[in-house]
Amino acid sequence: MELLKDKKIIDRLKSANRMTVLTGAGISAESGIPTFRGDDGIWKKLNPEELASFEAFYSNTALVSEWYKHRRQIIEKVQPNSAHVALVELGNVVENFNLITQNVDGLHQRAGSPDVIELHGNITENFCTRCGRTFTPAEFDEILSTSFDHIPKCDCGGLIRPNVVWFGEQLPQESYEKAYTAAVNSDVFLAIGTSAYVRPASDLPRYAKYNGALIIEVNLKDTALTNQVDLVLRGPAGDVLPKFVDEYKFALSQV
Ligand code: OAD
């Protein structure tokens, strides 16, 4: 099935110099990483407040640390999929391309995308909440497995936590500023595999729209953003994105 049929959309895509992409958990679903709010989503079975907040970490450090280690080990075993790869290709075609992700899995980087703007951190990184020292996954696992109470502690005595943004925490300022600048300056904005439910990331496509960008959504289902987008591409990102990139490249090749 052809994705790009509307001449006005094709013309806007062809004349676009600046493209921004925001990805969410849905882009990694086909790699085997569970989403948060999809049919089989993590937050359908577990309570975010008990696992993804500083209060949870402080009051139940062993459980939260093991849970993040478990999620990280799932991520280490999987591979980027055709949607991640299609975005590497898109980035090579578009002159001014920005890739923003809410995902902490690092799969865009493993697929080969450079300069990924990570809004919610990266699960492979850990740092000491007291002295700021960073720990590789292997160092972290060693500390956790040799700790008698399963509480990961730095030599300075501080607790070691994953470098992810928890509920109630601020986004990393530099990343958010870069993301905001990219969004408001974009001609085309793609929202891929995100429920567009968690702010402030979900504001980015809306800012882009207020500033005149064409908004395209790639998702299996309707989201909080669907009624504001110019083009909805329904289906698994791993199918839709390679087709979208092929059709976009074909359109660019036509006079
Ligand atoms: P969600 O789990 O909220 O949404 C995933 C979206 O992906 C849903 O809209 C699905 O319909 C869609 N989806 C699932 N499989 C797909 C596929 N194969 N192709 C295309 N779309 C698919 O995930 P996010 O929007 O990323 O925050 O969630 C945002 C934030 O909420 C996460 O970053 C996380 C979570 O709490 C933090 O960790 C801070």
CSV table of C-alpha atoms and ligand atoms in Angstrom, one decimal:
chain,number,residue,atom,x,y,z
A,1,MET,CA,0.0,0.0,0.0
A,2,GLU,CA,1.2,3.5,-0.9
A,3,LEU,CA,1.7,5.7,2.2
A,4,LEU,CA,2.3,9.0,0.5
A,5,LYS,CA,-0.6,9.8,-1.8
A,6,ASP,CA,-1.7,13.3,-1.0
A,7,LYS,CA,0.1,15.8,-3.3
A,8,LYS,CA,0.1,18.6,-0.7
A,9,ILE,CA,1.8,16.3,1.9
A,10,ILE,CA,4.4,15.1,-0.7
A,11,ASP,CA,5.1,18.7,-1.7
A,12,ARG,CA,5.6,19.7,2.0
A,13,LEU,CA,7.9,16.7,2.5
A,14,LYS,CA,9.9,17.5,-0.6
A,15,SER,CA,10.5,21.2,0.4
A,16,ALA,CA,11.3,20.3,4.0
A,17,ASN,CA,14.9,21.1,5.1
A,18,ARG,CA,14.5,20.4,8.8
A,19,MET,CA,13.0,17.2,10.1
A,20,THR,CA,12.5,16.2,13.7
A,21,VAL,CA,11.6,12.7,15.0
A,22,LEU,CA,10.3,11.8,18.4
A,23,THR,CA,10.3,8.1,19.3
A,24,GLY,CA,8.6,6.2,22.1
A,25,ALA,CA,8.5,2.7,23.4
A,26,GLY,CA,6.5,1.5,20.3
A,27,ILE,CA,9.6,1.7,18.1
A,28,SER,CA,11.4,-0.9,20.2
A,29,ALA,CA,8.4,-3.2,20.6
A,30,GLU,CA,9.3,-5.2,17.6
A,31,SER,CA,12.8,-5.7,19.0
A,32,GLY,CA,11.2,-7.5,22.0
A,33,ILE,CA,11.1,-4.6,24.6
A,34,PRO,CA,7.7,-4.2,26.3
A,35,THR,CA,6.0,-0.8,26.0
A,36,PHE,CA,4.5,1.0,29.0
A,37,ARG,CA,0.9,1.6,28.0
A,38,GLY,CA,0.4,-0.8,25.0
A,39,ASP,CA,-1.8,-3.9,25.3
A,40,ASP,CA,0.9,-5.8,27.2
A,41,GLY,CA,2.5,-2.7,28.7
A,42,ILE,CA,4.6,-2.6,31.8
A,43,TRP,CA,2.3,0.0,33.5
A,44,LYS,CA,-0.7,-2.4,33.0
A,45,LYS,CA,0.9,-4.9,35.3
A,46,LEU,CA,3.1,-2.8,37.7
A,47,ASN,CA,2.6,0.4,39.5
A,48,PRO,CA,5.0,3.2,38.3
A,49,GLU,CA,5.0,4.8,41.8
A,50,GLU,CA,6.4,1.6,43.3
A,51,LEU,CA,9.3,1.3,40.8
A,52,ALA,CA,10.0,4.5,38.9
A,53,SER,CA,10.3,7.3,41.4
A,54,PHE,CA,13.0,8.5,43.7
A,55,GLU,CA,10.8,7.7,46.7
A,56,ALA,CA,10.5,4.1,45.5
A,57,PHE,CA,14.2,3.8,45.0
A,58,TYR,CA,15.0,5.3,48.4
A,59,SER,CA,12.5,3.2,50.3
A,60,ASN,CA,13.0,0.0,48.3
A,61,THR,CA,16.4,0.2,46.8
A,62,ALA,CA,17.0,-3.5,46.4
A,63,LEU,CA,13.8,-4.1,44.5
A,64,VAL,CA,14.1,-1.1,42.2
A,65,SER,CA,17.8,-1.8,41.5
A,66,GLU,CA,17.0,-5.4,40.6
A,67,TRP,CA,14.1,-4.4,38.4
A,68,TYR,CA,16.2,-1.9,36.4
A,69,LYS,CA,19.0,-4.5,36.1
A,70,HIS,CA,16.4,-7.0,34.8
A,71,ARG,CA,15.1,-4.5,32.2
A,72,ARG,CA,18.7,-3.6,31.2
A,73,GLN,CA,19.5,-7.3,30.7
A,74,ILE,CA,16.5,-7.7,28.3
A,75,ILE,CA,17.7,-4.7,26.3
A,76,GLU,CA,21.3,-6.1,26.1
A,77,LYS,CA,19.9,-9.3,24.5
A,78,VAL,CA,17.8,-7.7,21.8
A,79,GLN,CA,18.7,-6.0,18.5
A,80,PRO,CA,17.6,-2.8,16.8
A,81,ASN,CA,14.8,-3.4,14.3
A,82,SER,CA,14.0,-2.2,10.8
A,83,ALA,CA,12.4,0.9,12.2
A,84,HIS,CA,15.6,2.0,13.9
A,85,VAL,CA,17.5,1.3,10.8
A,86,ALA,CA,15.1,3.3,8.6
A,87,LEU,CA,15.7,6.3,10.8
A,88,VAL,CA,19.5,6.0,10.3
A,89,GLU,CA,18.7,6.2,6.5
A,90,LEU,CA,16.3,9.1,6.9
A,91,GLY,CA,19.0,11.0,8.9
A,92,ASN,CA,21.4,10.5,6.0
A,93,VAL,CA,18.9,11.9,3.5
A,94,VAL,CA,17.6,15.0,5.4
A,95,GLU,CA,20.0,17.9,5.6
A,96,ASN,CA,18.9,19.0,9.1
A,97,PHE,CA,17.7,16.0,11.0
A,98,ASN,CA,17.1,15.6,14.8
A,99,LEU,CA,16.2,12.4,16.5
A,100,ILE,CA,14.7,12.7,20.0
A,101,THR,CA,13.8,9.6,22.0
A,102,GLN,CA,12.0,8.9,25.2
A,103,ASN,CA,13.5,5.5,25.2
A,104,VAL,CA,16.3,4.5,27.6
A,105,ASP,CA,17.3,1.4,25.6
A,106,GLY,CA,20.1,3.0,23.4
A,107,LEU,CA,18.8,1.1,20.3
A,108,HIS,CA,18.9,4.1,18.0
A,109,GLN,CA,22.6,4.5,18.8
A,110,ARG,CA,23.2,0.7,18.3
A,111,ALA,CA,21.5,1.0,14.9
A,112,GLY,CA,23.9,3.8,14.0
A,113,SER,CA,22.0,7.0,14.6
A,114,PRO,CA,24.4,9.8,15.7
A,115,ASP,CA,23.6,12.6,18.2
A,116,VAL,CA,20.4,11.0,19.6
A,117,ILE,CA,18.7,13.4,22.1
A,118,GLU,CA,17.8,11.2,25.0
A,119,LEU,CA,15.0,12.8,27.1
A,120,HIS,CA,14.6,10.1,29.7
A,121,GLY,CA,18.2,9.0,30.2
A,122,ASN,CA,19.9,5.7,29.4
A,123,ILE,CA,19.4,2.5,31.4
A,124,THR,CA,22.9,1.2,30.7
A,125,GLU,CA,24.4,4.1,32.8
A,126,ASN,CA,24.5,4.2,36.6
A,127,PHE,CA,25.8,6.9,38.8
A,128,CYS,CA,26.3,7.6,42.5
A,129,THR,CA,23.7,9.9,44.0
A,130,ARG,CA,26.3,11.4,46.4
A,131,CYS,CA,29.6,11.8,44.5
A,132,GLY,CA,28.4,11.5,40.9
A,133,ARG,CA,30.8,8.7,40.0
A,134,THR,CA,29.6,6.7,37.0
A,135,PHE,CA,29.5,2.9,36.7
A,136,THR,CA,29.5,0.6,33.7
A,137,PRO,CA,26.9,-2.2,33.6
A,138,ALA,CA,29.5,-4.8,34.6
A,139,GLU,CA,30.8,-2.7,37.5
A,140,PHE,CA,27.2,-2.1,38.7
A,141,ASP,CA,26.3,-5.8,38.5
A,142,GLU,CA,29.4,-6.7,40.4
A,143,ILE,CA,28.6,-4.3,43.2
A,144,LEU,CA,24.9,-5.4,43.3
A,145,SER,CA,25.8,-9.1,43.4
A,146,THR,CA,28.4,-8.7,46.1
A,147,SER,CA,26.3,-6.5,48.3
A,148,PHE,CA,24.8,-8.6,51.1
A,149,ASP,CA,21.5,-6.7,51.2
A,150,HIS,CA,21.3,-6.1,47.4
A,151,ILE,CA,21.7,-2.3,47.9
A,152,PRO,CA,24.2,-0.9,45.4
A,153,LYS,CA,26.6,1.5,47.2
A,154,CYS,CA,29.5,3.5,46.0
A,155,ASP,CA,32.8,3.6,47.9
A,156,CYS,CA,31.8,7.0,49.2
A,157,GLY,CA,28.7,5.4,50.8
A,158,GLY,CA,26.2,7.0,48.4
A,159,LEU,CA,23.5,4.9,46.7
A,160,ILE,CA,24.0,4.1,43.0
A,161,ARG,CA,21.0,4.6,40.7
A,162,PRO,CA,20.3,4.2,37.0
A,163,ASN,CA,20.6,7.2,34.8
A,164,VAL,CA,16.9,7.4,33.9
A,165,VAL,CA,14.3,10.1,34.6
A,166,TRP,CA,11.8,9.0,37.2
A,167,PHE,CA,8.3,10.4,37.8
A,168,GLY,CA,8.5,13.7,39.5
A,169,GLU,CA,12.0,14.4,38.2
A,170,GLN,CA,13.2,17.1,35.7
A,171,LEU,CA,14.3,16.1,32.3
A,172,PRO,CA,18.1,16.6,31.6
A,173,GLN,CA,18.1,20.4,30.8
A,174,GLU,CA,20.5,20.3,27.9
A,175,SER,CA,18.7,17.5,26.2
A,176,TYR,CA,15.3,19.1,26.6
A,177,GLU,CA,16.6,22.5,25.3
A,178,LYS,CA,18.0,20.8,22.2
A,179,ALA,CA,14.7,18.9,21.7
A,180,TYR,CA,12.6,22.0,22.1
A,181,THR,CA,14.8,24.0,19.6
A,182,ALA,CA,14.6,21.1,17.1
A,183,ALA,CA,10.8,20.9,17.5
A,184,VAL,CA,10.0,24.5,17.0
A,185,ASN,CA,12.4,24.9,14.1
A,186,SER,CA,11.2,21.8,12.2
A,187,ASP,CA,9.4,21.7,8.9
A,188,VAL,CA,8.3,18.1,9.4
A,189,PHE,CA,7.8,16.4,12.7
A,190,LEU,CA,7.3,12.6,13.0
A,191,ALA,CA,5.9,11.1,16.3
A,192,ILE,CA,6.7,7.4,16.2
A,193,GLY,CA,5.5,4.7,18.7
A,194,THR,CA,4.6,7.0,21.5
A,195,SER,CA,1.2,7.3,23.3
A,196,ALA,CA,2.0,11.1,23.5
A,197,TYR,CA,0.8,10.9,27.1
A,198,VAL,CA,3.9,11.9,29.1
A,199,ARG,CA,4.8,15.5,29.3
A,200,PRO,CA,6.9,17.4,28.5
A,201,ALA,CA,8.0,15.1,25.7
A,202,SER,CA,4.5,15.0,24.4
A,203,ASP,CA,4.4,18.8,24.1
A,204,LEU,CA,7.1,18.7,21.4
A,205,PRO,CA,4.9,17.7,18.4
A,206,ARG,CA,2.4,20.3,19.5
A,207,TYR,CA,5.1,23.1,19.7
A,208,ALA,CA,6.2,22.0,16.2
A,209,LYS,CA,2.6,22.2,14.9
A,210,TYR,CA,2.1,25.7,16.4
A,211,ASN,CA,5.2,26.7,14.5
A,212,GLY,CA,3.9,25.5,11.3
A,213,ALA,CA,5.4,22.0,10.9
A,214,LEU,CA,3.7,19.1,9.1
A,215,ILE,CA,3.0,16.4,11.7
A,216,ILE,CA,3.1,12.7,10.9
A,217,GLU,CA,2.2,10.0,13.3
A,218,VAL,CA,3.4,6.4,13.1
A,219,ASN,CA,1.5,4.1,15.5
A,220,LEU,CA,-0.6,1.0,15.7
A,221,LYS,CA,-3.4,2.9,17.3
A,222,ASP,CA,-4.9,6.3,18.0
A,223,THR,CA,-3.0,8.4,20.6
A,224,ALA,CA,-3.5,11.6,22.5
A,225,LEU,CA,-1.9,13.3,19.4
A,226,THR,CA,-3.8,11.7,16.6
A,227,ASN,CA,-6.5,14.4,16.1
A,228,GLN,CA,-3.8,17.0,15.7
A,229,VAL,CA,-1.7,15.4,13.1
A,230,ASP,CA,-1.6,15.9,9.3
A,231,LEU,CA,-0.9,12.3,8.3
A,232,VAL,CA,-1.5,9.1,10.3
A,233,LEU,CA,0.4,6.1,9.2
A,234,ARG,CA,-1.1,3.1,10.9
A,235,GLY,CA,0.8,-0.1,11.5
A,236,PRO,CA,4.0,-1.5,13.1
A,237,ALA,CA,6.8,1.0,12.9
A,238,GLY,CA,9.1,-1.8,11.6
A,239,ASP,CA,6.9,-2.1,8.5
A,240,VAL,CA,5.8,1.5,8.0
A,241,LEU,CA,9.1,3.3,8.4
A,242,PRO,CA,11.2,1.5,5.8
A,243,LYS,CA,8.3,2.1,3.3
A,244,PHE,CA,8.0,5.7,4.3
A,245,VAL,CA,11.7,6.3,3.8
A,246,ASP,CA,11.6,4.6,0.4
A,247,GLU,CA,8.6,6.6,-0.8
A,248,TYR,CA,10.1,9.8,0.6
A,249,LYS,CA,13.4,9.2,-1.3
A,250,PHE,CA,11.4,8.4,-4.4
A,251,ALA,CA,9.5,11.6,-4.1
A,252,LEU,CA,12.7,13.6,-3.7
A,253,SER,CA,14.0,12.0,-6.9
A,254,GLN,CA,11.0,13.3,-8.9
A,255,VAL,CA,11.2,16.8,-10.3
B,1,OAD,P1,3.8,4.0,25.8
B,1,OAD,O1,3.9,2.6,26.2
B,1,OAD,O2,3.0,5.0,26.6
B,1,OAD,O3,3.2,4.0,24.3
B,1,OAD,C1,3.7,3.2,23.3
B,1,OAD,C2,3.0,3.5,22.0
B,1,OAD,O4,3.6,2.7,21.0
B,1,OAD,C3,1.5,3.2,22.0
B,1,OAD,O5,0.8,4.3,21.5
B,1,OAD,C4,1.4,2.0,21.1
B,1,OAD,O6,0.1,1.9,20.4
B,1,OAD,C5,2.5,2.1,20.2
B,1,OAD,N1,3.1,0.9,19.6
B,1,OAD,C6,3.2,-0.3,20.2
B,1,OAD,N2,3.8,-1.1,19.3
B,1,OAD,C7,4.1,-0.5,18.2
B,1,OAD,C8,4.7,-0.8,17.0
B,1,OAD,N3,5.2,-2.0,16.7
B,1,OAD,N4,4.8,0.2,16.0
B,1,OAD,C9,4.3,1.4,16.2
B,1,OAD,N5,3.7,1.8,17.4
B,1,OAD,C10,3.6,0.9,18.4
B,1,OAD,O7,5.3,4.5,25.5
B,1,OAD,P2,5.9,6.0,25.5
B,1,OAD,O8,4.9,6.9,24.8
B,1,OAD,O9,7.3,6.0,25.0
B,1,OAD,O10,8.9,7.3,30.9
B,1,OAD,O11,5.9,6.4,27.0
B,1,OAD,C11,6.4,7.6,27.5
B,1,OAD,C12,7.1,7.4,28.8
B,1,OAD,O12,6.2,6.8,29.7
B,1,OAD,C13,8.3,6.5,28.8
B,1,OAD,O13,9.5,7.1,28.3
B,1,OAD,C14,8.4,6.2,30.2
B,1,OAD,C15,7.0,5.9,30.5
B,1,OAD,O14,6.6,6.0,31.9
B,1,OAD,C16,10.0,7.3,31.7
B,1,OAD,O15,10.6,6.2,31.9
B,1,OAD,C17,10.3,8.6,32.3
